[in-house]
Short mmCIF file of C-alpha atoms in Angstrom, two decimals:
data_model
loop_
_atom_site.label_atom_id
_atom_site.label_comp_id
_atom_site.label_asym_id
_atom_site.label_seq_id
_atom_site.Cartn_x
_atom_site.Cartn_y
_atom_site.Cartn_z
CA UNK D 1 0.00 0.00 0.00
CA UNK D 2 2.86 2.38 0.81
CA UNK D 3 4.46 1.72 -2.60
CA UNK D 4 1.15 2.27 -4.39
CA UNK D 5 0.59 5.52 -2.50
CA UNK D 6 4.03 6.71 -3.57
CA UNK D 7 3.30 5.84 -7.18
CA UNK D 8 0.07 7.82 -6.96
CA UNK D 9 1.71 11.00 -5.68
CA UNK D 10 4.59 11.66 -8.05
CA UNK D 11 5.66 15.24 -8.65
CA UNK D 12 7.58 16.46 -11.68
CA UNK D 13 9.85 19.42 -12.41
CA UNK D 14 7.77 19.81 -15.59
CA UNK D 15 4.71 21.91 -14.83
CA UNK D 16 1.54 19.80 -14.83
CA UNK D 17 -1.73 21.76 -14.81
CA UNK D 18 -4.36 20.79 -12.26
CA UNK D 19 -6.72 18.18 -13.67
CA UNK D 20 -4.30 17.16 -16.42
CA UNK D 21 -4.80 13.77 -18.09
CA UNK D 22 -1.04 13.31 -18.12
CA UNK D 23 0.62 13.26 -14.69
CA UNK D 24 3.97 11.55 -14.21
CA UNK D 25 2.12 8.36 -13.28
CA UNK D 26 0.62 8.14 -16.78
CA UNK D 27 3.46 8.39 -19.33
CA UNK D 28 1.48 7.29 -22.38
CA UNK D 29 3.20 6.53 -25.68
CA UNK D 30 2.55 7.94 -29.13
CA UNK D 31 4.15 8.93 -32.41
CA UNK D 32 4.63 12.61 -33.19
CA UNK D 33 6.00 14.84 -35.90
CA UNK D 34 7.76 18.05 -34.92
CA UNK D 35 7.42 21.30 -36.81
CA UNK D 36 10.74 20.45 -38.44
CA UNK D 37 9.22 17.25 -39.81
CA UNK D 38 11.04 14.76 -37.57
CA UNK D 39 8.93 11.69 -36.68
CA UNK D 40 9.72 9.92 -33.42
CA UNK D 41 8.23 8.22 -30.38
CA UNK D 42 6.89 10.56 -27.72
CA UNK D 43 5.48 10.51 -24.24
CA UNK D 44 3.58 13.33 -22.57
CA UNK D 45 3.79 15.02 -19.17
CA UNK D 46 1.18 17.70 -18.58
CA UNK D 47 1.19 19.94 -21.64
CA UNK D 48 4.72 18.92 -22.60
CA UNK D 49 5.49 16.36 -25.30
CA UNK D 50 8.76 14.51 -24.74
CA UNK D 51 10.69 13.32 -27.81
CA UNK D 52 11.98 9.94 -26.67
CA UNK D 53 14.45 9.57 -29.55
CA UNK D 54 16.07 12.89 -28.66
CA UNK D 55 16.01 12.08 -24.95
CA UNK D 56 17.73 8.77 -25.71
CA UNK D 57 20.36 10.59 -27.78
CA UNK D 58 21.10 12.82 -24.78
CA UNK D 59 22.31 9.77 -22.86
CA UNK D 60 19.52 9.53 -20.27
CA UNK D 61 19.05 5.79 -20.89
CA UNK D 62 22.75 4.89 -21.09
CA UNK D 63 23.55 1.79 -19.06
CA UNK D 64 20.03 0.42 -19.06
CA UNK D 65 19.42 -3.24 -19.84
CA UNK D 66 17.42 -2.31 -22.95
CA UNK D 67 18.47 -0.39 -26.06
CA UNK D 68 15.52 1.71 -27.21
CA UNK D 69 17.36 3.84 -29.78
CA UNK D 70 16.17 2.09 -32.95
CA UNK D 71 12.58 1.62 -31.73
CA UNK D 72 12.22 5.31 -30.81
CA UNK D 73 13.11 6.34 -34.34
CA UNK D 74 10.48 4.29 -36.12
CA UNK D 75 7.32 5.88 -37.60
CA UNK D 76 5.15 3.55 -35.49
CA UNK D 77 5.47 2.03 -32.01
CA UNK D 78 5.27 -1.61 -33.10
CA UNK D 79 9.00 -2.32 -32.57
CA UNK D 80 8.97 -0.64 -29.16
CA UNK D 81 5.84 -2.52 -28.11
CA UNK D 82 7.40 -5.81 -29.25
CA UNK D 83 10.32 -5.26 -26.84
CA UNK D 84 8.06 -6.60 -24.09
CA UNK D 85 6.67 -5.55 -20.76
CA UNK D 86 10.00 -5.68 -18.91
CA UNK D 87 11.37 -3.07 -21.32
CA UNK D 88 8.25 -0.93 -20.99
CA UNK D 89 8.36 -1.02 -17.19
CA UNK D 90 12.06 -0.20 -17.12
CA UNK D 91 11.50 2.79 -19.39
CA UNK D 92 8.61 4.09 -17.31
CA UNK D 93 10.73 3.88 -14.15
CA UNK D 94 13.62 5.67 -15.85
CA UNK D 95 11.33 8.44 -17.11
CA UNK D 96 9.69 8.87 -13.71
CA UNK D 97 13.11 9.08 -12.08
CA UNK D 98 14.49 11.60 -14.60
CA UNK D 99 11.45 13.88 -14.51
CA UNK D 100 10.80 13.60 -10.76
CA UNK D 101 10.71 16.91 -8.92
CA UNK D 102 13.64 15.95 -6.72
CA UNK D 103 15.88 15.34 -9.74
CA UNK D 104 15.43 18.69 -11.46
CA UNK D 105 18.40 19.33 -13.78
CA UNK D 106 20.29 22.58 -13.70
CA UNK D 107 19.08 25.46 -15.83
CA UNK D 108 21.70 24.84 -18.51
CA UNK D 109 20.54 21.26 -19.10
CA UNK D 110 16.86 22.25 -19.12
CA UNK D 111 17.65 24.94 -21.69
CA UNK D 112 19.45 22.38 -23.87
CA UNK D 113 16.45 20.04 -23.68
CA UNK D 114 13.89 22.69 -24.58
CA UNK D 115 13.07 22.65 -28.28
CA UNK D 116 15.05 19.47 -28.77
CA UNK D 117 13.51 17.01 -26.29
CA UNK D 118 10.72 19.01 -24.67
CA UNK D 119 8.02 20.65 -26.79
CA UNK D 120 4.63 22.24 -26.17
CA UNK D 121 2.24 19.37 -26.84
CA UNK D 122 0.18 21.54 -29.18
CA UNK D 123 3.21 22.03 -31.42
CA UNK D 124 3.63 18.31 -32.14
CA UNK D 125 1.43 16.69 -34.77
CA UNK D 126 0.30 13.32 -33.44
CA UNK D 127 0.24 10.44 -35.93
CA UNK D 128 -1.13 6.90 -35.89
CA UNK D 129 0.76 5.30 -32.98
CA UNK D 130 0.84 1.78 -34.43
CA UNK D 131 0.66 0.03 -37.76
CA UNK D 132 -2.61 -1.86 -37.44
CA UNK D 133 -2.41 -5.08 -39.40
CA UNK D 134 -5.68 -6.53 -38.08
CA UNK D 135 -8.69 -5.10 -36.28
CA UNK D 136 -11.53 -6.82 -34.47
CA UNK D 137 -14.63 -5.15 -33.06
CA UNK D 138 -16.48 -6.79 -30.19
CA UNK D 139 -20.04 -6.38 -28.97
CA UNK D 140 -19.39 -6.66 -25.24
CA UNK D 141 -21.79 -4.27 -23.49
CA UNK D 142 -24.91 -6.08 -22.33
CA UNK D 143 -26.77 -2.77 -22.07
CA UNK D 144 -25.95 -1.89 -25.68
CA UNK D 145 -26.77 -5.36 -26.99
CA UNK D 146 -30.05 -5.34 -25.08
CA UNK D 147 -31.04 -1.91 -26.38
CA UNK D 148 -30.31 -2.91 -29.97
CA UNK D 149 -32.20 -6.16 -29.51
CA UNK D 150 -35.24 -4.30 -28.20
CA UNK D 151 -35.19 -1.94 -31.16
CA UNK D 152 -34.72 -4.45 -33.94
CA UNK D 153 -35.98 -7.76 -32.54
CA UNK D 154 -38.28 -9.07 -29.82
CA UNK D 155 -38.07 -6.78 -26.76
CA UNK D 156 -38.85 -9.75 -24.53
CA UNK D 157 -35.89 -11.68 -25.97
CA UNK D 158 -33.47 -8.89 -26.81
CA UNK D 159 -30.27 -10.93 -26.52
CA UNK D 160 -29.57 -13.68 -29.01
CA UNK D 161 -29.01 -17.14 -27.47
CA UNK D 162 -25.22 -17.04 -27.83
CA UNK D 163 -24.62 -13.59 -26.33
CA UNK D 164 -24.11 -14.58 -22.68
CA UNK D 165 -21.89 -17.52 -23.67
CA UNK D 166 -19.21 -15.87 -25.80
CA UNK D 167 -17.80 -12.43 -26.66
CA UNK D 168 -19.48 -11.69 -29.99
CA UNK D 169 -17.22 -9.93 -32.50
CA UNK D 170 -16.37 -9.43 -36.14
CA UNK D 171 -13.24 -8.70 -38.16
CA UNK D 172 -13.18 -5.08 -39.32
CA UNK D 173 -11.14 -3.05 -41.77
CA UNK D 174 -7.71 -1.95 -40.50
CA UNK D 175 -6.88 0.40 -43.40
CA UNK D 176 -9.58 2.94 -42.52
CA UNK D 177 -8.56 3.40 -38.87
CA UNK D 178 -7.27 6.96 -38.57
CA UNK D 179 -5.82 9.27 -35.96
CA UNK D 180 -7.81 11.84 -33.98
CA UNK D 181 -8.22 15.08 -35.90
CA UNK D 182 -8.87 13.34 -39.22
CA UNK D 183 -12.05 14.42 -41.00
CA UNK D 184 -14.36 11.63 -42.18
CA UNK D 185 -16.63 11.98 -45.18
CA UNK D 186 -20.25 10.85 -44.87
CA UNK D 187 -20.50 7.44 -46.54
CA UNK D 188 -22.78 6.50 -49.41
CA UNK D 189 -24.41 3.13 -49.93
CA UNK D 190 -27.60 1.16 -50.36
CA UNK D 191 -30.47 1.65 -47.96
CA UNK D 192 -34.02 0.33 -47.83
CA UNK D 193 -36.43 3.19 -47.02
CA UNK D 194 -39.41 2.35 -44.85
CA UNK D 195 -42.28 1.06 -46.96
CA UNK D 196 -40.16 0.72 -50.11
CA UNK D 197 -39.92 -2.49 -52.12
CA UNK D 198 -36.46 -1.80 -53.56
CA UNK D 199 -33.25 -0.27 -52.19
CA UNK D 200 -31.94 3.16 -53.10
CA UNK D 201 -28.39 4.52 -53.29
CA UNK D 202 -27.17 7.71 -51.65
CA UNK D 203 -25.55 9.31 -48.60
CA UNK D 204 -26.29 7.76 -45.23
CA UNK D 205 -29.04 9.62 -43.36
CA UNK D 206 -28.33 7.87 -40.06
CA UNK D 207 -24.63 8.47 -39.42
CA UNK D 208 -23.70 7.51 -35.87
CA UNK D 209 -20.75 7.29 -33.51
CA UNK D 210 -20.00 4.39 -31.20
CA UNK D 211 -18.23 5.14 -27.93
CA UNK D 212 -15.58 2.44 -27.56
CA UNK D 213 -12.16 1.69 -26.20
CA UNK D 214 -9.58 -0.45 -27.96
CA UNK D 215 -6.62 -2.39 -26.65
CA UNK D 216 -3.35 -2.74 -28.54
CA UNK D 217 -1.79 -6.21 -28.81
CA UNK D 218 1.68 -6.27 -27.30
CA UNK D 219 3.00 -9.67 -28.33
CA UNK D 220 2.59 -11.84 -31.42
CA UNK D 221 1.65 -15.51 -31.49
CA UNK D 222 2.03 -18.30 -34.03
CA UNK D 223 -0.84 -19.81 -35.97
CA UNK D 224 -2.46 -22.50 -33.83
CA UNK D 225 -1.31 -20.95 -30.52
CA UNK D 226 -4.20 -19.88 -28.25
CA UNK D 227 -3.88 -17.26 -25.53
CA UNK D 228 -5.23 -18.37 -22.15
CA UNK D 229 -7.59 -15.96 -20.40
CA UNK D 230 -5.49 -16.12 -17.23
CA UNK D 231 -2.42 -14.81 -19.04
CA UNK D 232 -4.05 -12.61 -21.66
CA UNK D 233 -2.83 -9.33 -20.16
CA UNK D 234 0.73 -10.40 -20.95
CA UNK D 235 -0.29 -9.89 -24.60
CA UNK D 236 -1.91 -6.47 -24.13
CA UNK D 237 0.12 -3.25 -24.24
CA UNK D 238 -2.47 -0.58 -23.49
CA UNK D 239 -5.65 1.29 -24.41
CA UNK D 240 -6.87 3.95 -26.82
CA UNK D 241 -10.20 5.74 -27.17
CA UNK D 242 -12.01 4.44 -30.25
CA UNK D 243 -14.86 5.97 -32.28
CA UNK D 244 -16.42 3.26 -34.43
CA UNK D 245 -18.40 5.43 -36.85
CA UNK D 246 -21.45 3.62 -38.19
CA UNK D 247 -24.02 4.23 -40.93
CA UNK D 248 -27.13 2.75 -39.33
CA UNK D 249 -29.39 2.82 -42.38
CA UNK D 250 -26.75 1.10 -44.54
CA UNK D 251 -26.10 -1.34 -41.72
CA UNK D 252 -29.72 -2.37 -41.23
CA UNK D 253 -30.02 -3.28 -44.92
CA UNK D 254 -26.70 -5.07 -45.40
CA UNK D 255 -25.96 -6.86 -42.13
CA UNK D 256 -28.12 -9.98 -42.71
CA UNK D 257 -26.70 -12.62 -42.92
CA UNK D 258 -22.99 -11.84 -42.43
CA UNK D 259 -22.93 -8.64 -40.37
CA UNK D 260 -21.57 -5.10 -40.93
CA UNK D 261 -19.64 -4.26 -44.10
CA UNK D 262 -19.83 -0.85 -45.81
CA UNK D 263 -21.64 0.59 -42.81
CA UNK D 264 -18.52 0.26 -40.66
CA UNK D 265 -15.40 0.44 -42.83
CA UNK D 266 -15.46 4.06 -44.04
CA UNK D 267 -13.61 5.42 -41.00
CA UNK D 268 -12.82 4.62 -37.38
CA UNK D 269 -10.94 7.11 -35.20
CA UNK D 270 -8.43 6.52 -32.39
CA UNK D 271 -6.91 8.82 -29.80
CA UNK D 272 -3.16 9.40 -30.24
CA UNK D 273 -1.81 8.35 -26.83
CA UNK D 274 -1.67 4.69 -25.77
CA UNK D 275 -2.16 4.41 -22.01
CA UNK D 276 -0.45 1.32 -20.62
CA UNK D 277 -2.09 -1.26 -18.37
CA UNK D 278 0.53 -0.41 -15.76
CA UNK D 279 -0.69 3.20 -15.59
CA UNK D 280 -4.26 1.96 -15.09
CA UNK D 281 -3.47 -0.50 -12.26
CA UNK D 282 -5.03 1.67 -9.51
CA UNK D 283 -8.37 1.71 -11.36
CA UNK D 284 -9.11 -2.00 -11.63
CA UNK D 285 -12.64 -3.04 -10.65
CA UNK D 286 -14.77 -6.14 -10.68
CA UNK D 287 -16.89 -6.64 -13.78
CA UNK D 288 -20.60 -7.48 -13.94
CA UNK D 289 -21.72 -10.88 -12.69
CA UNK D 290 -21.84 -13.30 -15.63
CA UNK D 291 -24.91 -15.53 -15.66
CA UNK D 292 -24.95 -18.30 -16.67
CA UNK D 293 -21.37 -19.22 -15.82
CA UNK D 294 -18.95 -19.21 -18.75
CA UNK D 295 -17.06 -22.15 -20.20
CA UNK D 296 -13.69 -22.91 -18.56
CA UNK D 297 -11.54 -21.26 -21.26
CA UNK D 298 -13.32 -17.94 -20.60
CA UNK D 299 -13.07 -17.94 -16.82
CA UNK D 300 -11.06 -15.11 -15.26
CA UNK D 301 -10.24 -14.20 -11.68
CA UNK D 302 -9.43 -10.93 -9.97
CA UNK D 303 -10.22 -7.40 -11.12
CA UNK D 304 -10.29 -7.42 -14.91
CA UNK D 305 -12.41 -4.34 -15.65
CA UNK D 306 -11.28 -0.73 -15.40
CA UNK D 307 -13.10 2.27 -13.91
CA UNK D 308 -12.65 4.75 -16.78
CA UNK D 309 -15.06 7.67 -17.16
CA UNK D 310 -16.07 8.34 -20.76
CA UNK D 311 -17.99 11.11 -22.45
CA UNK D 312 -19.07 12.09 -25.94
CA UNK D 313 -19.63 15.65 -27.11
CA UNK D 314 -21.01 17.10 -30.35
CA UNK D 315 -19.79 20.47 -31.54
CA UNK D 316 -21.76 21.95 -34.46
CA UNK D 317 -19.87 24.01 -36.99
CA UNK D 318 -19.02 27.36 -35.35
CA UNK D 319 -20.89 26.20 -32.24
CA UNK D 320 -20.21 25.11 -28.68
CA UNK D 321 -19.49 21.65 -27.34
CA UNK D 322 -22.53 19.72 -26.07
CA UNK D 323 -22.08 16.72 -23.77
CA UNK D 324 -24.58 14.13 -24.96
CA UNK D 325 -23.33 10.97 -23.26
CA UNK D 326 -21.46 9.97 -20.10
CA UNK D 327 -20.58 6.32 -19.61
CA UNK D 328 -17.89 4.12 -18.03
CA UNK D 329 -15.70 1.28 -19.26
CA UNK D 330 -16.41 -0.70 -16.07
CA UNK D 331 -19.83 -1.63 -17.48
CA UNK D 332 -18.36 -4.08 -20.02
CA UNK D 333 -19.84 -7.55 -19.60
CA UNK D 334 -16.98 -9.31 -21.41
CA UNK D 335 -13.52 -8.20 -20.26
CA UNK D 336 -10.39 -7.84 -22.39
CA UNK D 337 -8.93 -11.16 -21.23
CA UNK D 338 -12.04 -13.02 -22.27
CA UNK D 339 -12.11 -11.22 -25.60
CA UNK D 340 -8.52 -12.17 -26.45
CA UNK D 341 -8.92 -15.74 -25.17
CA UNK D 342 -12.03 -16.28 -27.29
CA UNK D 343 -10.46 -14.66 -30.35
CA UNK D 344 -7.49 -17.03 -30.23
CA UNK D 345 -9.03 -20.23 -28.83
CA UNK D 346 -9.38 -21.65 -32.35
CA UNK D 347 -5.69 -21.00 -33.10
CA UNK D 348 -6.06 -17.56 -34.71
CA UNK D 349 -2.68 -15.84 -34.52
CA UNK D 350 -2.26 -12.24 -33.35
CA UNK D 351 0.34 -9.60 -34.17
CA UNK D 352 1.91 -6.76 -32.25
CA UNK D 353 -0.10 -3.64 -33.02
CA UNK D 354 -3.41 -5.38 -33.69
CA UNK D 355 -6.43 -3.46 -32.37
CA UNK D 356 -9.34 -5.00 -30.49
CA UNK D 357 -12.26 -2.63 -29.93
CA UNK D 358 -14.70 -3.13 -27.08
CA UNK D 359 -17.93 -2.50 -28.91
CA UNK D 360 -20.25 0.33 -27.90
CA UNK D 361 -19.94 1.12 -24.19
CA UNK D 362 -23.42 1.80 -22.80
CA UNK D 363 -24.40 2.05 -19.17
CA UNK D 364 -27.68 1.28 -17.44
CA UNK D 365 -29.34 4.69 -17.73
CA UNK D 366 -30.29 6.59 -20.92
CA UNK D 367 -27.67 9.30 -20.40
CA UNK D 368 -24.96 6.65 -20.49
CA UNK D 369 -25.90 5.10 -23.83
CA UNK D 370 -22.88 5.10 -26.14
CA UNK D 371 -24.48 5.79 -29.53
CA UNK D 372 -27.00 8.13 -31.11
CA UNK D 373 -28.99 5.03 -32.09
CA UNK D 374 -29.71 4.47 -28.40
CA UNK D 375 -29.65 8.06 -27.14
CA UNK D 376 -32.38 9.08 -29.59
CA UNK D 377 -33.92 5.60 -29.74
CA UNK D 378 -33.43 5.31 -33.49
CA UNK D 379 -34.26 8.96 -34.05
CA UNK D 380 -37.62 9.01 -32.28
CA UNK D 381 -36.39 11.21 -29.40
CA UNK D 382 -34.06 13.89 -30.86
CA UNK D 383 -31.42 15.59 -28.73
CA UNK D 384 -31.58 19.38 -28.54
CA UNK D 385 -28.21 21.17 -28.61
CA UNK D 386 -27.35 24.50 -27.00
CA UNK D 387 -27.76 26.36 -30.31
CA UNK D 388 -31.39 25.21 -30.53
CA UNK D 389 -30.83 22.64 -33.27
CA UNK D 390 -31.78 19.00 -32.86
CA UNK D 391 -29.92 15.81 -33.62
CA UNK D 392 -31.37 12.40 -34.43
CA UNK D 393 -27.98 11.33 -35.75
CA UNK D 394 -24.74 13.16 -36.61
CA UNK D 395 -25.01 16.06 -39.08
CA UNK D 396 -22.50 17.18 -41.68
CA UNK D 397 -19.87 19.54 -40.21
CA UNK D 398 -20.48 18.22 -36.68
CA UNK D 399 -17.36 17.41 -34.69
CA UNK D 400 -17.67 14.30 -32.53
CA UNK D 401 -15.36 14.46 -29.49
CA UNK D 402 -14.64 11.60 -27.10
CA UNK D 403 -12.76 11.97 -23.82
CA UNK D 404 -11.83 9.46 -21.16
CA UNK D 405 -10.08 9.44 -17.81
CA UNK D 406 -9.77 7.38 -14.64
CA UNK D 407 -9.69 9.22 -11.32
CA UNK D 408 -9.27 8.17 -7.69
CA UNK D 409 -7.75 9.67 -4.56
CA UNK D 410 -6.39 12.69 -6.39
CA UNK D 411 -4.82 10.70 -9.25
CA UNK D 412 -6.16 11.24 -12.75
CA UNK D 413 -4.98 9.16 -15.70
CA UNK D 414 -6.48 10.31 -18.99
CA UNK D 415 -6.42 9.64 -22.69
CA UNK D 416 -6.79 13.12 -24.15
CA UNK D 417 -9.29 13.46 -27.00
CA UNK D 418 -10.52 11.40 -29.91
CA UNK D 419 -12.01 13.89 -32.37
CA UNK D 420 -13.34 13.79 -35.91
CA UNK D 421 -15.39 16.14 -38.08
CA UNK D 422 -18.00 14.82 -40.50
CA UNK D 423 -17.74 16.17 -44.04
CA UNK D 424 -20.54 15.99 -46.62
CA UNK D 425 -20.74 12.94 -48.87
CA UNK D 426 -19.17 13.09 -52.30
CA UNK D 427 -21.61 14.11 -55.02
#
């Protein structure tokens, strides 16, 4: 307990604003491009972005058991992630020691680091942190699955028979996963209007977000090698915020019998900073009770869910931000260990950098529903924004903003923002 308390009260000689997502206990990892065009691995402390390649070149990590120099200079974090958890932990400890308040360098050294190692975070362009070779989207919130089942199937039997027995998921499109700040164009496709006897083609009229989180795979496996639920976290590097944009009208026409296709692959958005499992240790919680009991390969023990507050905001063009949803990652029925164990139990191999999204994260009350589909109940109960306009789904030129943070006993570990703006469909 004493060690944990110490880890939760670290002070840095870098100024950290009150309420920052990025205290010294966080130290997330990302890929950034400086104004000079240099691409390197970064971490963040408060409002300061730290160029890890430049810090390494300054000799801070000399004598360590791990050589990070090549990995820090790659355009993605895959090589660094593949170095393994021992290397990640050693780096975090070294960074916390170097930036600790009690180890403040002299003014000459700080001056030499400024503009070479230390940058205002706003001056660094954040890029995709990993090369995503494969992406899977789960459907792991029982509240979300129940709401969808009530809307589209029998309200008395909202969940399909398999839902409580396995983490439902599908393989998505990795190439259209983009970094926060990327604009997404409204998709076009086939839809079946109500009362029509033939489909029509055109822009989606029911464009939606899905509030999700995604974990990044930290270790590859060989074909035929399953990952046991008990040891699954050894294969998970950390988390990102994830906006799984969805065209509901295209989806409802195309998804039978094989599931989503064009309704999901036109753009998904991730936050730039990967927050490690180690940083989230103080926020572990017990997940929902699973009834009936799961099969042995899906059984997990201990605290496998995380208490992470999540919110979604819509900002109309030239307008103010409107909070329209507040939820929490702790609500997930199927945890990340169960998801990875199920995904690999048949021998499916995984690769460092793969992304596994949670599925829409909805809570038990209407204000915690993680999609416009649920918040407006398929458009029947529009949301009124502060400018007087209403939303059934997302409009052109709306910015969708997702934020997430865990907070306890004065410690806040956050993810920053996951933001995208919707552009009109091509004509």
